[in-house]
């Protein structure tokens, strides 16, 4: 069974440029998460989807970040414009019927460097 | 304020030297305490879920325990392949996970 797939793995951009990350969750998983992980820190939730509905986006900086999950499958996270402080690893995770057990399946992440 | 605090930040062990990692929490209405392992350049990988004080879970050389204030991840006779960052997390009221900063474990042969 394929795991959570993210792309690109690495991205280097100049500040004020836009960037987008893509995530394909595990087939059949209705819950999708975007987390951000700064160096030496634990992941922090940005947004959580139940199917195509964003049910928790309280930590998403909405002035520059946006996300969508079309048809309740793939998801895209966009930053426009990027700032130096956005440099981090952006992790996508998914969970199925067992999400109440805390078992999230994470992708390998997209490492963003903003110069 | 709900939070989890992990200690130590880093731990170096010799192969076969058993030890424990700590995760203390101040969470009202705990909805589960979770342990994950994260290898460099990878996403976290689920290890255990604990729900109530006194509960224990085991997997190979790892055993997780839970009290009313903290959780321990015991590592028995570790091997170099156990080297990783171990993250604990608690279940938030919105159904998400709130992670600690992690303990970076290095096991030398």
PDB file of C-alpha atoms in Angstrom:
ATOM      1  CA  UNK A   1       0.000   0.000   0.000  1.00  0.00           C
ATOM      2  CA  UNK A   2       1.396   3.380  -1.000  1.00  0.00           C
ATOM      3  CA  UNK A   3       2.027   5.853   1.781  1.00  0.00           C
ATOM      4  CA  UNK A   4       1.378   9.580   1.870  1.00  0.00           C
ATOM      5  CA  UNK A   5       3.104  11.202  -1.098  1.00  0.00           C
ATOM      6  CA  UNK A   6       4.334  14.775  -1.018  1.00  0.00           C
ATOM      7  CA  UNK A   7       6.023  16.955  -3.581  1.00  0.00           C
ATOM      8  CA  UNK A   8       8.327  18.657  -4.033  1.00  0.00           C
ATOM      9  CA  UNK A   9      10.732  17.243  -1.447  1.00  0.00           C
ATOM     10  CA  UNK A  10      12.846  20.373  -1.506  1.00  0.00           C
ATOM     11  CA  UNK A  11      12.163  23.935  -2.598  1.00  0.00           C
ATOM     12  CA  UNK A  12      14.393  26.998  -2.449  1.00  0.00           C
ATOM     13  CA  UNK A  13      12.849  30.363  -3.265  1.00  0.00           C
ATOM     14  CA  UNK A  14      13.489  34.050  -2.797  1.00  0.00           C
ATOM     15  CA  UNK A  15      11.352  35.900  -0.263  1.00  0.00           C
ATOM     16  CA  UNK A  16       8.132  37.342  -1.633  1.00  0.00           C
ATOM     17  CA  UNK A  17       7.890  34.517  -4.190  1.00  0.00           C
ATOM     18  CA  UNK A  18       4.954  32.092  -4.149  1.00  0.00           C
ATOM     19  CA  UNK A  19       5.301  28.378  -3.456  1.00  0.00           C
ATOM     20  CA  UNK A  20       2.933  25.423  -3.466  1.00  0.00           C
ATOM     21  CA  UNK A  21       3.100  21.971  -1.944  1.00  0.00           C
ATOM     22  CA  UNK A  22       1.083  18.968  -2.997  1.00  0.00           C
ATOM     23  CA  UNK A  23      -0.067  15.971  -0.974  1.00  0.00           C
ATOM     24  CA  UNK A  24      -1.677  12.697  -1.980  1.00  0.00           C
ATOM     25  CA  UNK A  25      -2.976  10.874   1.120  1.00  0.00           C
ATOM     26  CA  UNK A  26      -3.374   7.155   1.631  1.00  0.00           C
ATOM     27  CA  UNK A  27      -6.287   5.847  -0.396  1.00  0.00           C
ATOM     28  CA  UNK A  28      -9.495   5.849   1.613  1.00  0.00           C
ATOM     29  CA  UNK A  29      -8.251   8.188   4.342  1.00  0.00           C
ATOM     30  CA  UNK A  30     -10.819  10.933   4.796  1.00  0.00           C
ATOM     31  CA  UNK A  31      -8.832  13.073   7.249  1.00  0.00           C
ATOM     32  CA  UNK A  32      -5.879  15.081   5.958  1.00  0.00           C
ATOM     33  CA  UNK A  33      -3.526  17.305   7.955  1.00  0.00           C
ATOM     34  CA  UNK A  34      -0.905  19.870   7.080  1.00  0.00           C
ATOM     35  CA  UNK A  35       1.748  20.390   9.758  1.00  0.00           C
ATOM     36  CA  UNK A  36       4.766  22.687   9.826  1.00  0.00           C
ATOM     37  CA  UNK A  37       7.950  21.600  11.577  1.00  0.00           C
ATOM     38  CA  UNK A  38      10.685  24.083  12.395  1.00  0.00           C
ATOM     39  CA  UNK A  39      14.198  22.864  13.090  1.00  0.00           C
ATOM     40  CA  UNK A  40      14.452  21.257  16.514  1.00  0.00           C
ATOM     41  CA  UNK A  41      10.709  21.538  17.154  1.00  0.00           C
ATOM     42  CA  UNK A  42       7.758  19.206  16.985  1.00  0.00           C
ATOM     43  CA  UNK A  43       5.221  19.462  14.162  1.00  0.00           C
ATOM     44  CA  UNK A  44       2.559  22.178  14.541  1.00  0.00           C
ATOM     45  CA  UNK A  45      -0.851  21.823  12.927  1.00  0.00           C
ATOM     46  CA  UNK A  46      -1.731  24.289  10.193  1.00  0.00           C
ATOM     47  CA  UNK A  47      -5.004  22.855   8.921  1.00  0.00           C
ATOM     48  CA  UNK A  48      -7.091  19.697   9.150  1.00  0.00           C
ATOM     49  CA  UNK A  49      -9.599  18.462   6.571  1.00  0.00           C
ATOM     50  CA  UNK A  50     -12.438  16.016   6.995  1.00  0.00           C
ATOM     51  CA  UNK A  51     -13.075  15.020   3.392  1.00  0.00           C
ATOM     52  CA  UNK A  52     -13.117  18.350   1.543  1.00  0.00           C
ATOM     53  CA  UNK A  53     -14.118  20.466   4.553  1.00  0.00           C
ATOM     54  CA  UNK A  54     -11.502  22.388   6.546  1.00  0.00           C
ATOM     55  CA  UNK A  55     -12.579  21.680  10.135  1.00  0.00           C
ATOM     56  CA  UNK A  56      -9.620  23.262  11.951  1.00  0.00           C
ATOM     57  CA  UNK A  57      -7.639  26.076  10.313  1.00  0.00           C
ATOM     58  CA  UNK A  58      -7.163  28.205  13.413  1.00  0.00           C
ATOM     59  CA  UNK A  59      -3.353  28.057  13.167  1.00  0.00           C
ATOM     60  CA  UNK A  60      -3.163  28.799   9.439  1.00  0.00           C
ATOM     61  CA  UNK A  61      -1.790  32.323   8.754  1.00  0.00           C
ATOM     62  CA  UNK A  62      -4.564  33.245   6.404  1.00  0.00           C
ATOM     63  CA  UNK A  63      -2.984  36.438   5.144  1.00  0.00           C
ATOM     64  CA  UNK A  64      -0.423  34.470   3.163  1.00  0.00           C
ATOM     65  CA  UNK A  65      -1.289  30.785   3.442  1.00  0.00           C
ATOM     66  CA  UNK A  66      -4.095  29.002   1.659  1.00  0.00           C
ATOM     67  CA  UNK A  67      -5.037  25.373   1.270  1.00  0.00           C
ATOM     68  CA  UNK A  68      -7.530  23.344  -0.654  1.00  0.00           C
ATOM     69  CA  UNK A  69      -8.597  19.738  -0.890  1.00  0.00           C
ATOM     70  CA  UNK A  70     -10.525  19.184  -4.044  1.00  0.00           C
ATOM     71  CA  UNK A  71     -12.842  16.168  -4.201  1.00  0.00           C
ATOM     72  CA  UNK A  72     -11.682  15.170  -0.726  1.00  0.00           C
ATOM     73  CA  UNK A  73      -8.493  13.489  -1.962  1.00  0.00           C
ATOM     74  CA  UNK A  74      -5.359  15.431  -2.928  1.00  0.00           C
ATOM     75  CA  UNK A  75      -4.498  18.663  -1.207  1.00  0.00           C
ATOM     76  CA  UNK A  76      -2.419  21.723  -2.005  1.00  0.00           C
ATOM     77  CA  UNK A  77      -0.883  24.175   0.463  1.00  0.00           C
ATOM     78  CA  UNK A  78       0.161  27.544  -0.931  1.00  0.00           C
ATOM     79  CA  UNK A  79       2.212  30.391   0.485  1.00  0.00           C
ATOM     80  CA  UNK A  80       2.097  33.762  -1.214  1.00  0.00           C
ATOM     81  CA  UNK A  81       4.223  35.730  -0.643  1.00  0.00           C
ATOM     82  CA  UNK A  82       6.806  33.684   1.250  1.00  0.00           C
ATOM     83  CA  UNK A  83       8.757  35.240   4.123  1.00  0.00           C
ATOM     84  CA  UNK A  84      12.102  34.252   5.626  1.00  0.00           C
ATOM     85  CA  UNK A  85      10.329  32.822   8.674  1.00  0.00           C
ATOM     86  CA  UNK A  86       8.417  30.363   6.514  1.00  0.00           C
ATOM     87  CA  UNK A  87      11.530  28.221   6.088  1.00  0.00           C
ATOM     88  CA  UNK A  88      10.527  24.869   7.572  1.00  0.00           C
ATOM     89  CA  UNK A  89       9.460  21.349   6.679  1.00  0.00           C
ATOM     90  CA  UNK A  90       5.815  21.098   5.647  1.00  0.00           C
ATOM     91  CA  UNK A  91       4.384  17.705   6.540  1.00  0.00           C
ATOM     92  CA  UNK A  92       1.199  16.183   5.230  1.00  0.00           C
ATOM     93  CA  UNK A  93      -0.506  13.392   7.134  1.00  0.00           C
ATOM     94  CA  UNK A  94      -3.665  11.367   6.736  1.00  0.00           C
ATOM     95  CA  UNK A  95      -5.768   9.096   8.864  1.00  0.00           C
ATOM     96  CA  UNK A  96      -8.736   6.861   8.346  1.00  0.00           C
ATOM     97  CA  UNK A  97     -11.412   5.415  10.555  1.00  0.00           C
ATOM     98  CA  UNK A  98      -8.827   4.905  13.263  1.00  0.00           C
ATOM     99  CA  UNK A  99      -7.869   8.566  13.584  1.00  0.00           C
ATOM    100  CA  UNK A 100      -9.189   8.647  17.115  1.00  0.00           C
ATOM    101  CA  UNK A 101      -6.341   6.332  18.082  1.00  0.00           C
ATOM    102  CA  UNK A 102      -3.860   9.065  17.205  1.00  0.00           C
ATOM    103  CA  UNK A 103      -2.324   7.045  14.388  1.00  0.00           C
ATOM    104  CA  UNK A 104      -1.484   9.530  11.690  1.00  0.00           C
ATOM    105  CA  UNK A 105       0.449   8.513   8.593  1.00  0.00           C
ATOM    106  CA  UNK A 106       2.940  11.173   7.591  1.00  0.00           C
ATOM    107  CA  UNK A 107       4.610  11.849   4.292  1.00  0.00           C
ATOM    108  CA  UNK A 108       8.327  12.571   4.064  1.00  0.00           C
ATOM    109  CA  UNK A 109       7.695  16.316   4.024  1.00  0.00           C
ATOM    110  CA  UNK A 110       8.564  19.240   1.791  1.00  0.00           C
ATOM    111  CA  UNK A 111      11.547  21.232   2.985  1.00  0.00           C
ATOM    112  CA  UNK A 112      11.218  24.925   2.162  1.00  0.00           C
ATOM    113  CA  UNK A 113      14.131  27.344   2.260  1.00  0.00           C
ATOM    114  CA  UNK A 114      13.328  31.033   1.792  1.00  0.00           C
ATOM    115  CA  UNK A 115      16.324  33.229   0.938  1.00  0.00           C
TER     116      UNK A 115
ATOM    117  CA  UNK B   1      -2.230  26.111  29.207  1.00  0.00           C
ATOM    118  CA  UNK B   2      -2.163  22.551  27.879  1.00  0.00           C
ATOM    119  CA  UNK B   3       1.306  21.383  26.947  1.00  0.00           C
ATOM    120  CA  UNK B   4       3.750  18.500  26.857  1.00  0.00           C
ATOM    121  CA  UNK B   5       7.413  18.807  27.842  1.00  0.00           C
ATOM    122  CA  UNK B   6       9.959  16.230  26.787  1.00  0.00           C
ATOM    123  CA  UNK B   7      13.262  15.501  28.493  1.00  0.00           C
ATOM    124  CA  UNK B   8      16.079  15.213  27.930  1.00  0.00           C
ATOM    125  CA  UNK B   9      16.430  17.135  24.681  1.00  0.00           C
ATOM    126  CA  UNK B  10      19.178  14.749  23.602  1.00  0.00           C
ATOM    127  CA  UNK B  11      20.402  11.405  24.909  1.00  0.00           C
ATOM    128  CA  UNK B  12      23.479   9.455  23.946  1.00  0.00           C
ATOM    129  CA  UNK B  13      23.635   5.772  24.846  1.00  0.00           C
ATOM    130  CA  UNK B  14      25.993   2.929  24.209  1.00  0.00           C
ATOM    131  CA  UNK B  15      24.501  -0.081  22.488  1.00  0.00           C
ATOM    132  CA  UNK B  16      22.833  -2.221  25.147  1.00  0.00           C
ATOM    133  CA  UNK B  17      22.564   0.625  27.688  1.00  0.00           C
ATOM    134  CA  UNK B  18      18.917   0.838  28.711  1.00  0.00           C
ATOM    135  CA  UNK B  19      17.299   4.175  29.540  1.00  0.00           C
ATOM    136  CA  UNK B  20      14.036   6.120  29.562  1.00  0.00           C
ATOM    137  CA  UNK B  21      12.669   9.202  27.847  1.00  0.00           C
ATOM    138  CA  UNK B  22      10.202  11.420  29.676  1.00  0.00           C
ATOM    139  CA  UNK B  23       7.115  13.274  28.525  1.00  0.00           C
ATOM    140  CA  UNK B  24       5.398  15.322  31.214  1.00  0.00           C
ATOM    141  CA  UNK B  25       2.036  16.824  30.441  1.00  0.00           C
ATOM    142  CA  UNK B  26      -0.365  19.377  31.821  1.00  0.00           C
ATOM    143  CA  UNK B  27      -3.528  18.721  29.870  1.00  0.00           C
ATOM    144  CA  UNK B  28      -7.049  19.053  31.117  1.00  0.00           C
ATOM    145  CA  UNK B  29      -9.156  16.199  29.879  1.00  0.00           C
ATOM    146  CA  UNK B  30      -6.419  14.093  28.265  1.00  0.00           C
ATOM    147  CA  UNK B  31      -7.642  12.530  25.047  1.00  0.00           C
ATOM    148  CA  UNK B  32      -4.716  10.195  24.650  1.00  0.00           C
ATOM    149  CA  UNK B  33      -0.932  10.398  24.859  1.00  0.00           C
ATOM    150  CA  UNK B  34       0.921   9.364  21.711  1.00  0.00           C
ATOM    151  CA  UNK B  35       4.493   8.430  20.880  1.00  0.00           C
ATOM    152  CA  UNK B  36       6.058   8.821  17.456  1.00  0.00           C
ATOM    153  CA  UNK B  37       9.512   8.137  16.061  1.00  0.00           C
ATOM    154  CA  UNK B  38      11.090  10.455  13.484  1.00  0.00           C
ATOM    155  CA  UNK B  39      14.173   9.600  11.438  1.00  0.00           C
ATOM    156  CA  UNK B  40      16.197  12.408   9.804  1.00  0.00           C
ATOM    157  CA  UNK B  41      14.540  13.639   6.622  1.00  0.00           C
ATOM    158  CA  UNK B  42      11.400  11.584   7.254  1.00  0.00           C
ATOM    159  CA  UNK B  43       7.955  12.209   8.648  1.00  0.00           C
ATOM    160  CA  UNK B  44       7.024  10.948  12.124  1.00  0.00           C
ATOM    161  CA  UNK B  45       6.047   7.291  12.414  1.00  0.00           C
ATOM    162  CA  UNK B  46       3.400   6.183  14.891  1.00  0.00           C
ATOM    163  CA  UNK B  47       4.504   3.992  17.796  1.00  0.00           C
ATOM    164  CA  UNK B  48       1.948   3.941  20.631  1.00  0.00           C
ATOM    165  CA  UNK B  49      -1.293   5.353  22.017  1.00  0.00           C
ATOM    166  CA  UNK B  50      -1.959   5.435  25.772  1.00  0.00           C
ATOM    167  CA  UNK B  51      -5.284   6.524  27.219  1.00  0.00           C
ATOM    168  CA  UNK B  52      -5.320   5.893  30.947  1.00  0.00           C
ATOM    169  CA  UNK B  53      -2.911   5.947  33.878  1.00  0.00           C
ATOM    170  CA  UNK B  54      -1.311   2.560  34.404  1.00  0.00           C
ATOM    171  CA  UNK B  55      -1.566   1.583  30.760  1.00  0.00           C
ATOM    172  CA  UNK B  56       1.510   0.074  29.091  1.00  0.00           C
ATOM    173  CA  UNK B  57       2.311  -0.754  25.463  1.00  0.00           C
ATOM    174  CA  UNK B  58       5.312  -2.632  24.095  1.00  0.00           C
ATOM    175  CA  UNK B  59       6.970  -2.993  20.718  1.00  0.00           C
ATOM    176  CA  UNK B  60      10.298  -4.767  20.353  1.00  0.00           C
ATOM    177  CA  UNK B  61      12.766  -2.910  22.618  1.00  0.00           C
ATOM    178  CA  UNK B  62      10.339  -0.082  23.407  1.00  0.00           C
ATOM    179  CA  UNK B  63       7.806   0.132  26.207  1.00  0.00           C
ATOM    180  CA  UNK B  64       5.569   3.138  26.824  1.00  0.00           C
ATOM    181  CA  UNK B  65       3.911   3.785  30.174  1.00  0.00           C
ATOM    182  CA  UNK B  66       1.500   6.432  31.403  1.00  0.00           C
ATOM    183  CA  UNK B  67       0.863   7.996  34.801  1.00  0.00           C
ATOM    184  CA  UNK B  68      -1.431  10.884  35.694  1.00  0.00           C
ATOM    185  CA  UNK B  69       1.296  13.434  34.997  1.00  0.00           C
ATOM    186  CA  UNK B  70       3.828  11.877  32.659  1.00  0.00           C
ATOM    187  CA  UNK B  71       4.649   9.187  30.179  1.00  0.00           C
ATOM    188  CA  UNK B  72       7.882   7.263  29.813  1.00  0.00           C
ATOM    189  CA  UNK B  73       9.345   5.568  26.795  1.00  0.00           C
ATOM    190  CA  UNK B  74      11.636   2.855  28.081  1.00  0.00           C
ATOM    191  CA  UNK B  75      14.302   1.538  25.723  1.00  0.00           C
ATOM    192  CA  UNK B  76      15.770  -1.811  26.677  1.00  0.00           C
ATOM    193  CA  UNK B  77      19.164  -2.845  25.294  1.00  0.00           C
ATOM    194  CA  UNK B  78      19.031  -0.304  22.461  1.00  0.00           C
ATOM    195  CA  UNK B  79      20.696  -0.848  19.109  1.00  0.00           C
ATOM    196  CA  UNK B  80      22.137   1.766  16.729  1.00  0.00           C
ATOM    197  CA  UNK B  81      19.028   1.469  14.561  1.00  0.00           C
ATOM    198  CA  UNK B  82      16.981   2.863  17.463  1.00  0.00           C
ATOM    199  CA  UNK B  83      18.696   6.221  16.916  1.00  0.00           C
ATOM    200  CA  UNK B  84      16.007   8.765  16.046  1.00  0.00           C
ATOM    201  CA  UNK B  85      14.003  11.624  17.503  1.00  0.00           C
ATOM    202  CA  UNK B  86      11.140  10.447  19.674  1.00  0.00           C
ATOM    203  CA  UNK B  87       8.115  12.721  19.850  1.00  0.00           C
ATOM    204  CA  UNK B  88       5.252  12.617  22.285  1.00  0.00           C
ATOM    205  CA  UNK B  89       1.919  14.272  21.608  1.00  0.00           C
ATOM    206  CA  UNK B  90      -1.484  14.681  23.212  1.00  0.00           C
ATOM    207  CA  UNK B  91      -4.887  14.753  21.617  1.00  0.00           C
ATOM    208  CA  UNK B  92      -6.300  18.253  21.283  1.00  0.00           C
ATOM    209  CA  UNK B  93      -9.933  19.203  21.704  1.00  0.00           C
ATOM    210  CA  UNK B  94     -10.279  19.638  17.921  1.00  0.00           C
ATOM    211  CA  UNK B  95      -9.134  16.103  17.184  1.00  0.00           C
ATOM    212  CA  UNK B  96      -5.607  17.057  16.204  1.00  0.00           C
ATOM    213  CA  UNK B  97      -2.304  16.110  17.824  1.00  0.00           C
ATOM    214  CA  UNK B  98      -0.146  18.626  19.726  1.00  0.00           C
ATOM    215  CA  UNK B  99       3.492  17.574  19.730  1.00  0.00           C
ATOM    216  CA  UNK B 100       6.366  18.144  22.107  1.00  0.00           C
ATOM    217  CA  UNK B 101       9.810  19.167  20.885  1.00  0.00           C
ATOM    218  CA  UNK B 102      11.157  15.643  20.971  1.00  0.00           C
ATOM    219  CA  UNK B 103      14.148  13.787  22.399  1.00  0.00           C
ATOM    220  CA  UNK B 104      16.991  13.055  20.011  1.00  0.00           C
ATOM    221  CA  UNK B 105      18.389   9.612  20.822  1.00  0.00           C
ATOM    222  CA  UNK B 106      21.796   8.465  19.591  1.00  0.00           C
ATOM    223  CA  UNK B 107      22.905   4.887  20.186  1.00  0.00           C
ATOM    224  CA  UNK B 108      26.576   4.188  19.559  1.00  0.00           C
ATOM    225  CA  UNK B 109      27.865   0.699  18.723  1.00  0.00           C
TER     226      UNK B 109
END
